[in-house]
Coordinates of C-alpha atoms in Angstrom, one line a residue:
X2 CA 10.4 -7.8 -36.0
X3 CA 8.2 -5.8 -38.5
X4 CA 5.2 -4.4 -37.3
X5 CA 2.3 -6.0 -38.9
X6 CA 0.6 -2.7 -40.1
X7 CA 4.0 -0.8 -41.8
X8 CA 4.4 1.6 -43.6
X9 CA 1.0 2.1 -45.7
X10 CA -0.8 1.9 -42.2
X11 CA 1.7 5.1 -41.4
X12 CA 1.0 6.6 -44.5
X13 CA -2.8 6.8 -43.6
X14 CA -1.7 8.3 -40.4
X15 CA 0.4 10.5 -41.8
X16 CA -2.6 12.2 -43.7
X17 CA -5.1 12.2 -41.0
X18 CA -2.4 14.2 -38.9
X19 CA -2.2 16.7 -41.7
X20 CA -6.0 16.7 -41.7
X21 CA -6.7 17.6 -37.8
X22 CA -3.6 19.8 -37.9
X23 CA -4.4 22.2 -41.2
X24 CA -5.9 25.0 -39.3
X25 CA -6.1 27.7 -41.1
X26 CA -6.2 26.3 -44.2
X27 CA -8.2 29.6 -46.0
X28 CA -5.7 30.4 -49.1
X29 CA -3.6 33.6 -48.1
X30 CA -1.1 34.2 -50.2
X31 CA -1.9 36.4 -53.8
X32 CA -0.2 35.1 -56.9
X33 CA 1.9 37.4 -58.4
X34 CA 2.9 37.6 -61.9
X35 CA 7.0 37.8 -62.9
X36 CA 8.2 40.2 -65.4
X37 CA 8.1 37.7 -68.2
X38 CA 4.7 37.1 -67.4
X39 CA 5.1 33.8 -66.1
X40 CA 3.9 32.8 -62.5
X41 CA 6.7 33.2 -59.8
X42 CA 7.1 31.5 -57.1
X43 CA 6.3 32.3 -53.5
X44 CA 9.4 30.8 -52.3
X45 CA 12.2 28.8 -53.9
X46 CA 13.9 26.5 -51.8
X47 CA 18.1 25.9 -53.0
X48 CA 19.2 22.6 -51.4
X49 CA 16.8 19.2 -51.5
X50 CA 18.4 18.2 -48.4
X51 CA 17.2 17.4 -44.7
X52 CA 16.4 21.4 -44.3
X53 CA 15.3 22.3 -47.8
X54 CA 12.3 19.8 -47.2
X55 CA 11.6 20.3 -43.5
X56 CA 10.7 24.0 -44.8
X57 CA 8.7 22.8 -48.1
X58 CA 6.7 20.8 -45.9
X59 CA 6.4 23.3 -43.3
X60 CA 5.4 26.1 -45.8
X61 CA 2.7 24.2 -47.2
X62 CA 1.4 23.6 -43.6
X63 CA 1.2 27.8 -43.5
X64 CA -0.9 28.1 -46.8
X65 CA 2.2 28.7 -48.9
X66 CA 1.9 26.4 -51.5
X67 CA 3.3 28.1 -54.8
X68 CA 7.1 26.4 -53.8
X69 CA 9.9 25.1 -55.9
X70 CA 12.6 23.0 -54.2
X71 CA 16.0 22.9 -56.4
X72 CA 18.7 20.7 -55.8
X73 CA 21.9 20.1 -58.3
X74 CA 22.2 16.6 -57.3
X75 CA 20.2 13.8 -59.3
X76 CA 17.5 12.4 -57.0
X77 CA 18.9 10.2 -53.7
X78 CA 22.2 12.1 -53.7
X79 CA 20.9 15.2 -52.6
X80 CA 22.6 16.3 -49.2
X81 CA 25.9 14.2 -47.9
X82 CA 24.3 11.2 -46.9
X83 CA 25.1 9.0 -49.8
X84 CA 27.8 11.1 -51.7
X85 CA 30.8 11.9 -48.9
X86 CA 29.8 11.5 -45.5
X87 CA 31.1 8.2 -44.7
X88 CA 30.0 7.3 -40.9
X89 CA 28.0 4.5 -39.8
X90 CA 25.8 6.5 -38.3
X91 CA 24.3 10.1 -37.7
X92 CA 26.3 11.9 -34.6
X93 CA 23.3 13.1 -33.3
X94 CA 21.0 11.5 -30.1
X95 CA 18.3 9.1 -32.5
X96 CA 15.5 10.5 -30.7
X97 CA 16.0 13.9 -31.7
X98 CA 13.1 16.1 -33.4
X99 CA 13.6 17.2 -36.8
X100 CA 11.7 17.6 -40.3
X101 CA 8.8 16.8 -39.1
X102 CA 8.5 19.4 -37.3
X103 CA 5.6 18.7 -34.6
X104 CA 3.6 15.3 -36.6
X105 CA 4.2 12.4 -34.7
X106 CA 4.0 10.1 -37.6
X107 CA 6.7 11.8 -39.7
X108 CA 9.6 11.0 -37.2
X109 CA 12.4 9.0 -38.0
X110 CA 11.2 7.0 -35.0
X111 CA 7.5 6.4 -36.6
X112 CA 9.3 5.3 -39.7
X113 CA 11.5 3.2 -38.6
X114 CA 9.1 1.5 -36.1
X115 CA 6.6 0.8 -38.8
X116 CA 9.1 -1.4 -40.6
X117 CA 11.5 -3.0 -38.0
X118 CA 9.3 -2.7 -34.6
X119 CA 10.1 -0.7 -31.2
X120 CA 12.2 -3.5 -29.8
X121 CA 14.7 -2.5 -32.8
X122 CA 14.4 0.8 -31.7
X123 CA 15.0 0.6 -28.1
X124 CA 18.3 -1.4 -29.6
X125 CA 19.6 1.3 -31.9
X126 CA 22.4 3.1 -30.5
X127 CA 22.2 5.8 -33.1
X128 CA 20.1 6.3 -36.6
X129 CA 22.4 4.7 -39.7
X130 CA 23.6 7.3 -42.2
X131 CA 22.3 5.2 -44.7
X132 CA 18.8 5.0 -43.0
X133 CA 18.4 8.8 -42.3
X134 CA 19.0 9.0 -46.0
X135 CA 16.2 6.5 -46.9
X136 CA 13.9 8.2 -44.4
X137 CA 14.3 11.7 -46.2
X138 CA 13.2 10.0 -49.7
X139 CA 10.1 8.6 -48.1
X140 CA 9.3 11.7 -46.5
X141 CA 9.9 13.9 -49.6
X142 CA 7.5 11.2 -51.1
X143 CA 4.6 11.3 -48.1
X144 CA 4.4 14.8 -48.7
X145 CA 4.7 15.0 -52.3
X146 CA 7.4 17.8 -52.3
X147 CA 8.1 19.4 -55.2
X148 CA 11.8 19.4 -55.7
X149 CA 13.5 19.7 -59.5
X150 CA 16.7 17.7 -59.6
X151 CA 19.7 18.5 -61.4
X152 CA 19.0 22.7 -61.3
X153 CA 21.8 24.2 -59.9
X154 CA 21.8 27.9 -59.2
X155 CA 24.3 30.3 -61.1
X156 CA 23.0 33.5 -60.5
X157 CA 20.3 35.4 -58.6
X158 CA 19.5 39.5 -59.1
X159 CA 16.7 41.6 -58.0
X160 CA 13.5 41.7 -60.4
X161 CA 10.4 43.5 -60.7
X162 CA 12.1 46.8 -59.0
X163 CA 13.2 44.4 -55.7
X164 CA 9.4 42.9 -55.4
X165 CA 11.3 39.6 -56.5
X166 CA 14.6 37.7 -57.5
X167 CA 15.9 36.5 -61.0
X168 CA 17.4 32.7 -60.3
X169 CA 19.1 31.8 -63.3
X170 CA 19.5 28.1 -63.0
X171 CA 21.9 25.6 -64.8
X172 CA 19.8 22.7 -65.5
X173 CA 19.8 19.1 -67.8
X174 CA 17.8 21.1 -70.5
X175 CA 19.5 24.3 -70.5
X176 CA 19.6 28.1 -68.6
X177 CA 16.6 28.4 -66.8
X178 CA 15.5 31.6 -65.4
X179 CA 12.8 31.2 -62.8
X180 CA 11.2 34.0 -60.7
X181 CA 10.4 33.9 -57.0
X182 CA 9.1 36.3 -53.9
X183 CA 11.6 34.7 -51.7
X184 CA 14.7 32.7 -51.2
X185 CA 15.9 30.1 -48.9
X186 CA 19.4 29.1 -49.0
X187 CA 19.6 25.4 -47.8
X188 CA 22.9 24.3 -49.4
X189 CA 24.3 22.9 -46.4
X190 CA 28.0 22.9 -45.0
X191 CA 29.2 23.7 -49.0
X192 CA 26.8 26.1 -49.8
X193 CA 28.5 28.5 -47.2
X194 CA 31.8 28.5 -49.4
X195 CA 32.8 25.0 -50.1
X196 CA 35.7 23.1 -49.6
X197 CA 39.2 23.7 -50.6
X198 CA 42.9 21.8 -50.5
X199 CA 45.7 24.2 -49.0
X200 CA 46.9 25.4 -51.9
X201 CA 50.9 24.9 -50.5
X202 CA 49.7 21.6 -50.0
X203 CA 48.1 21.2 -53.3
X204 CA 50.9 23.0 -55.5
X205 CA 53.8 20.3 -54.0
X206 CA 52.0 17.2 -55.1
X207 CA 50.8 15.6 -58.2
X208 CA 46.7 15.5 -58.5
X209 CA 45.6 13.2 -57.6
X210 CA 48.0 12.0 -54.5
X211 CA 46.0 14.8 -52.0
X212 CA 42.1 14.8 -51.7
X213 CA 39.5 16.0 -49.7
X214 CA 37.4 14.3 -47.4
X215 CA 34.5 16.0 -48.6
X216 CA 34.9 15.3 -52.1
X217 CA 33.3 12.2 -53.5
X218 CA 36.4 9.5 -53.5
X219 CA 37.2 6.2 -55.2
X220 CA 38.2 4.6 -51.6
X221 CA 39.6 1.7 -53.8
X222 CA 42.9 3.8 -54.9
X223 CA 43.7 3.0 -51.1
X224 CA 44.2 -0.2 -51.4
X225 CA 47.9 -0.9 -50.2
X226 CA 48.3 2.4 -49.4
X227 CA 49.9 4.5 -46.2
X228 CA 46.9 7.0 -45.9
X229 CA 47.7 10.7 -43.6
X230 CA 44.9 12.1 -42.4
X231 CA 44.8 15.9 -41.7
X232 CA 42.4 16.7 -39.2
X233 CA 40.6 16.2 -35.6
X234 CA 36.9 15.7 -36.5
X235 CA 35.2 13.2 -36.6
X236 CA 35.4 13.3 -41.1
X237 CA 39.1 12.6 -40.2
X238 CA 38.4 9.7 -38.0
X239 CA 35.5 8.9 -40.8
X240 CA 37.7 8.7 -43.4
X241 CA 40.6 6.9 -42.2
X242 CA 38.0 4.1 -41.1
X243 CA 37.1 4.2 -44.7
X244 CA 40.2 3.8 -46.2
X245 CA 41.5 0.8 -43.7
X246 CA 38.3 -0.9 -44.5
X247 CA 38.8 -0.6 -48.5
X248 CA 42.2 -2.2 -47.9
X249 CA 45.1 0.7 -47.0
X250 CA 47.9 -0.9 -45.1
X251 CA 47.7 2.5 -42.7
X252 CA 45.6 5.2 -41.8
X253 CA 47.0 7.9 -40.0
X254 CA 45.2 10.9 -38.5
X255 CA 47.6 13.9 -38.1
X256 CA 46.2 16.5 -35.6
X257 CA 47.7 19.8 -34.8
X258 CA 47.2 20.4 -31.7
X259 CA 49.7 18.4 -28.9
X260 CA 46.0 16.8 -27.5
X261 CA 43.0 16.2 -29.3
X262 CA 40.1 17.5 -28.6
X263 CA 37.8 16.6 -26.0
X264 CA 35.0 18.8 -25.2
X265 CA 32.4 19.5 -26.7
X266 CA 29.6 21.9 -25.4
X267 CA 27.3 21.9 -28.3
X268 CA 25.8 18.7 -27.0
X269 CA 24.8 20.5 -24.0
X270 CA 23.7 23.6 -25.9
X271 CA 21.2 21.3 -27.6
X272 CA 18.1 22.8 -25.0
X273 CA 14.9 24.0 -25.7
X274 CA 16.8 27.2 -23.8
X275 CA 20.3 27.5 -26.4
X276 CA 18.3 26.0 -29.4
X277 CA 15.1 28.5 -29.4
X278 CA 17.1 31.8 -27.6
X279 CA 20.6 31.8 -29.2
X280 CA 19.1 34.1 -31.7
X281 CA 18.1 36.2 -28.8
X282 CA 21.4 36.8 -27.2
X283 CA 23.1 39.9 -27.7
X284 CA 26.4 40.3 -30.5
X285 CA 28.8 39.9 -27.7
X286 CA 27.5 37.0 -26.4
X287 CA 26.9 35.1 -29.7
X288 CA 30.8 36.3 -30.8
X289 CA 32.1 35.0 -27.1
X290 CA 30.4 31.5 -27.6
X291 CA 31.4 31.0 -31.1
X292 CA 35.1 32.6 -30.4
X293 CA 35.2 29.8 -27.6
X294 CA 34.0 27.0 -29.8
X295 CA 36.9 27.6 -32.1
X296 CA 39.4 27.7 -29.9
X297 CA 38.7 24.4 -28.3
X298 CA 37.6 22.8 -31.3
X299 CA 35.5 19.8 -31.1
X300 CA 36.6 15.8 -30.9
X301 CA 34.8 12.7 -32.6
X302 CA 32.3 11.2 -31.2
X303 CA 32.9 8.5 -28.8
X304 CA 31.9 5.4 -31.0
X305 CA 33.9 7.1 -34.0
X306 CA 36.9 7.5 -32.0
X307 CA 36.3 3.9 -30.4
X308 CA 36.2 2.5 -34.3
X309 CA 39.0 4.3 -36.1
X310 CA 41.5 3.0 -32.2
X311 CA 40.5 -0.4 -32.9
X312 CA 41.6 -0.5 -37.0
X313 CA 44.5 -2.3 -37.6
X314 CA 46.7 0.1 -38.7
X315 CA 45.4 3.0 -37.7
X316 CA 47.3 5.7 -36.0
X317 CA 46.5 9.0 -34.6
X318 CA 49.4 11.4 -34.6
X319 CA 48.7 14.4 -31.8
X320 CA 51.3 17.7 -32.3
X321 CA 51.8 16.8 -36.1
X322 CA 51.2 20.3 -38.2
X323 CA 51.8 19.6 -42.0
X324 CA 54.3 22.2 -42.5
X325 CA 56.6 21.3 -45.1
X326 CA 54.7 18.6 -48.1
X327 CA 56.8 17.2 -50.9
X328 CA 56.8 14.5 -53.1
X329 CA 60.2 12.2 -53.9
X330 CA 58.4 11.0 -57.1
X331 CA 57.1 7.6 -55.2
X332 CA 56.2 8.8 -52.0
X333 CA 54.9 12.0 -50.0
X334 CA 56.9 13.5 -47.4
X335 CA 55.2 15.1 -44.8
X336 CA 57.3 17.3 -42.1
X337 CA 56.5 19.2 -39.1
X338 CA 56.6 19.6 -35.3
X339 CA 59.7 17.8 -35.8
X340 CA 58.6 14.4 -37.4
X341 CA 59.2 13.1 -40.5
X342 CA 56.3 11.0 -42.3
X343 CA 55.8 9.2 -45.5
X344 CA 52.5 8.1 -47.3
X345 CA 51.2 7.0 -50.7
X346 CA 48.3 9.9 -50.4
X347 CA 46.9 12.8 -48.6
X348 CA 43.6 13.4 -47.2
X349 CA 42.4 16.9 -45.9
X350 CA 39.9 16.6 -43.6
X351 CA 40.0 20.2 -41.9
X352 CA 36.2 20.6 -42.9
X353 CA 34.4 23.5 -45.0
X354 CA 35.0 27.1 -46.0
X355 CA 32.6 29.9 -44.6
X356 CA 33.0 32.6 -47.3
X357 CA 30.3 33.6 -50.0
X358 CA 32.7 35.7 -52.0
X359 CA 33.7 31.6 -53.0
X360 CA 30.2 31.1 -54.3
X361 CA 28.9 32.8 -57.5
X362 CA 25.4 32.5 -56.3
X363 CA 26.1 35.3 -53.8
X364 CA 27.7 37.7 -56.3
X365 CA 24.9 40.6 -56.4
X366 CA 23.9 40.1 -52.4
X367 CA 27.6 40.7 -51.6
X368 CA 28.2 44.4 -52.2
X369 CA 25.2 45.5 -50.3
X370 CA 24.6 42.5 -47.7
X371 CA 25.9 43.5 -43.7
X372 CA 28.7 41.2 -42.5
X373 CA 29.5 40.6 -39.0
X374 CA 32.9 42.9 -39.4
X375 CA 30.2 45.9 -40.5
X376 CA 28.2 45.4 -37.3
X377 CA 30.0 44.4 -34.5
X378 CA 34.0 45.1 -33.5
X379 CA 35.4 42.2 -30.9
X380 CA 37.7 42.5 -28.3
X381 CA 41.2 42.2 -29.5
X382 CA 41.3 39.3 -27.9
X383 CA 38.4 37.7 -29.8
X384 CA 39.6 38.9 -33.3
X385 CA 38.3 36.2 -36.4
X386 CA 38.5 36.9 -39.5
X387 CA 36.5 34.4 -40.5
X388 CA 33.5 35.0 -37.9
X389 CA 33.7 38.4 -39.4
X390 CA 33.3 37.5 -42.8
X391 CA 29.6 35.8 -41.9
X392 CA 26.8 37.9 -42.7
X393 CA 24.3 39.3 -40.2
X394 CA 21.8 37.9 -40.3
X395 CA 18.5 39.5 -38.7
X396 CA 16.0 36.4 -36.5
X397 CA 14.9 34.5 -39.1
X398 CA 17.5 33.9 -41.1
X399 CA 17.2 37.1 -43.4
X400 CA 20.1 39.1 -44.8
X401 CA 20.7 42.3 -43.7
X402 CA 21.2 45.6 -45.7
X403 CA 25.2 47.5 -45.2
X404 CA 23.4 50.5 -46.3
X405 CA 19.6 51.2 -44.9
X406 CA 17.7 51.6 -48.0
X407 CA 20.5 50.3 -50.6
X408 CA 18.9 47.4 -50.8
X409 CA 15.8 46.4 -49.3
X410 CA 15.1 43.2 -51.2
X411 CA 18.0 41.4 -49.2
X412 CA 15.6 40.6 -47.0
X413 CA 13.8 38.5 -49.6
X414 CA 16.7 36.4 -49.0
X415 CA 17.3 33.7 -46.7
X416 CA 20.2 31.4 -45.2
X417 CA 20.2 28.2 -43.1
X418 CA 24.1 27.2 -44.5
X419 CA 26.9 27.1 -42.3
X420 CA 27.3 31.1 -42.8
X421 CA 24.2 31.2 -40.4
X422 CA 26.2 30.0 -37.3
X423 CA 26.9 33.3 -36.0
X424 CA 23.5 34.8 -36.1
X425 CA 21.3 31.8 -35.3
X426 CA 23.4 29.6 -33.5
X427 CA 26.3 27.2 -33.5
X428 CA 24.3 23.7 -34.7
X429 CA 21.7 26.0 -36.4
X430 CA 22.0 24.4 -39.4
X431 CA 21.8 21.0 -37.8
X432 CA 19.4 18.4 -37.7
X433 CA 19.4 19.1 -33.3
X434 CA 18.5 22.6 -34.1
X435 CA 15.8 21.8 -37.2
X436 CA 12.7 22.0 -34.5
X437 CA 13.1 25.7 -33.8
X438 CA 15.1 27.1 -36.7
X439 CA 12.9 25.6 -39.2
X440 CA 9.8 27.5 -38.5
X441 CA 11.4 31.0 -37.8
X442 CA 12.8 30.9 -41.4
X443 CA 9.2 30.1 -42.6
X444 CA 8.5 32.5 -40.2
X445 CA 10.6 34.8 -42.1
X446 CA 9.5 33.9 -45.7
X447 CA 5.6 34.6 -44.2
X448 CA 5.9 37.7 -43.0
X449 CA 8.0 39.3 -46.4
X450 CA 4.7 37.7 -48.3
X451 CA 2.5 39.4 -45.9
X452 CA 3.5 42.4 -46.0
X453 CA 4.4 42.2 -49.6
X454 CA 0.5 42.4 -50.4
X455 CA -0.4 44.3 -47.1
X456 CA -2.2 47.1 -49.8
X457 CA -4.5 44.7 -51.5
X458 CA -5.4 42.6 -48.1
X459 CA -6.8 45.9 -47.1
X460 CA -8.7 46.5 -50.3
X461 CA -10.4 43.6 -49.5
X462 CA -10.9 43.7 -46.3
X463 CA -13.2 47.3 -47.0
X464 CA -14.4 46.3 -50.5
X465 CA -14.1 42.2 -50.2
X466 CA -17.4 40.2 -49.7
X467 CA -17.4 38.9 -46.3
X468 CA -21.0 37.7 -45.7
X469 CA -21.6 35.2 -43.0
X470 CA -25.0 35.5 -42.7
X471 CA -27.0 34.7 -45.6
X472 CA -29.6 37.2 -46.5
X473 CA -33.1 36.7 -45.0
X474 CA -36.5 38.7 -44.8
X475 CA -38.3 39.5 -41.3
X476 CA -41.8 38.4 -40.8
X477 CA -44.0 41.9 -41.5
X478 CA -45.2 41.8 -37.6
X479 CA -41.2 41.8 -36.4
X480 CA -40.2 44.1 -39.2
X481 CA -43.0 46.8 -37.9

């Protein structure tokens, strides 16, 4: 059932919230001026997805307003809700709190509610990808966001001796170069480093007979085929659903380990305690938690497991490491934990790659920015390379200088990608984690603008006029 008012009715709601809620809306923030004379921005946002416009919305809330959002995507593909991801639905609780970050009417739950009712909300199990995807393109519509499709960023450097950064952009028109006070990195899972096929894996077969999950994929080359699977997520499970239902006569999902996974503690770490404190914890305790995470690794989620089991011809394959790939010249042989396997096509599912040195974006932050492995030395025990590689982050997200003093506009610079998990928290760049990370990187960006122009607020705060009371002339008897 649709409820009678929908979504204009919302949309009217929507803008009376923002109405009682804009205190203090008194403009704050002093332009500033770019070395080519042109106006930079306050803030530039990289990534148009779920994160990139929680924090446009939310800066605008806080009197930031001069804000860029860029995303390399054309509009609607932005984030991996309509390009790779390829569940039914999100594998987060539906009634989590998110972009909206405090206005009722901006939920998922108001949106959805205005167009199908609550009794088709009470019956939802969990919010459809698809939905959550439509939800973010009326909510980067409510709010009139202003995000530029189809820029990707190449290169950013310090301008204006560190007071701002040089974003030279790849865009449909050209190079751009576009100035900005600030930076938020909201590139998601593949802005921390991407993805990548093993390159043993990738050197033994032809292209095109080994993909990755997270690449876009024409599902209709499975068609007949016997699919392996590498990996214990729940893309893994994803995929292989994916390919039986375009038509491959079997999907199996090979896992390495002899069980698969099936804990998984970051549900119960989603508390107002874990979600708003992590950041609080000390280095150890942060490396413990995340050292532990790794190790036990984390299983589908029930429903996706539940799916992929009741696919005809799906398999899973526990204690099957692909350690020996080859192809016969009509079929790929996989070997390992002493099994033998043949398949028309790989799939690597083993999910993304936390290293910056992998993305060009970070090439001038990388000499000076502090890394885990510069800050803090594990047990033996708890030695990761790959934790170590993450940069250290300060509370809200900032980067930190190797070198006090090297570099001091590092801190102009921001991160909510995967690379922030060891700072802020394991699901930090989540949607469960969106209602307290969010507004400590805007936090963040704030506080570098204020005390960017500390100077000049003090100027006119002696010099400024400040009259409240409007001038006036006593009556000659009270002035005597």
């Amino acid at each position: 059932m649709t409820c009678p008012e929908g979504l204009p009715a919302l949309e009217r709601l929507v803008a009376r919230e923002l109405s009682l809620t804009a205190y203090p809306s008194i403009p704050w923030v002093t332009p500033a001026k770019a070395p080519d004379g042109a106006a930079a921005l306050d803030c530039a946002i990289i990534g148009g997805g779920q994160y990139g416009l929680a924090l446009a919305g939310l800066l605008r809330r806080e009197g930031v307003t001069r804000i860029a959002v860029f995303d390399a995507a054309r509009e609607g593909m932005e984030g991996p809700w309509m390009s790779f991801a390829r569940m039914t639905m999100l594998r987060t609780p539906k009634d989590l709190a998110g972009p909206e970050c405090g206005l009722p009417s901006l939920t998922f739950r108001a949106w959805w509610e205005a167009q199908h009712g609550e009794a088709s909300w009470e019956a939802m199990f969990r919010i459809p990808r698809t939905a959550w995807a439509q939800y973010l393109a009326w909510f980067r519509r409510v709010l009139d966001l202003p995000v530029r499709n189809g820029w990707c960023l190449r290169e950013m450097q310090p301008a204006a001796d560190g007071a701002m950064l040089g974003l030279l952009f790849e865009t449909p028109d050209g190079p751009r170069l576009q100035h900005a006070r600030s930076v938020v990195m909201a590139t998601g899972t593949g802005g921390a480093g991407g993805h990548a096929i093993p390159d043993a894996i990738a050197r033994a077969l032809p292209p095109g007979r080994v993909v990755h999950a997270n690449d876009i994929l024409d599902l209709g080359a499975f068609a007949g085929e016997r699919v392996g699977v590498l990996g214990a997520g729940a893309t893994a499970f994803d995929v292989a659903i994916a390919a039986l239902q375009a038509g491959a006569a079997r999907a199996e999902v090979c896992v390495r380990r002899p069980e698969l996974p099936r804990d998984n503690p970051r549900r119960w770490m989603e508390s107002a305690g874990h979600l708003a404190h992590y950041v609080d914890l000390p280095d150890a305790a942060k490396w413990a938690y995340a050292t532990r995470l790794r190790e036990i690794g984390q299983p589908p989620p029930q429903p996706t497991f539940d799916a992929a089991m009741a696919q005809p011809g799906f398999r899973l394959r526990t204690g099957m490491p692909w350690d020996h790939v080859r192809w016969t010249g009509s079929e790929v042989i996989v070997e390992g934990g002493g099994k033998r396997l043949v398949y028309d096509r790989l799939v690597v599912a083993t999910g993304f790659l936390n290293d910056m040195a992998l993305k060009g974006e970070y090439a001038a932050l990388l000499p000076h920015a502090a890394l885990w492995k510069d800050r803090f030395t594990p047990p033996p025990e708890q030695a990761d390379a790959r934790l170590a590689r993450q940069p250290y982050l300060d509370r809200f997200g900032g980067f930190t200088e190797r070198m006090p003093g090297a570099a001091p506009w590092l801190g102009r610079v921001f991160t909510i990608t995967n690379n922030a998990s060891l700072s802020l928290g394991p699901i930090a760049a989540s949607i469960s984690a969106m209602k307290y990370v969010a507004p400590r990187l805007v936090e963040g960006v704030k506080r570098r603008l204020f005390l960017d122009q500390q100077e000049s607020d003090w100027a006119w705060f002696l010099g400024g006029e400040h009259a409240e009371l409007s001038p006036f002339t006593l009556p000659e008897t009270e002035a005597a």
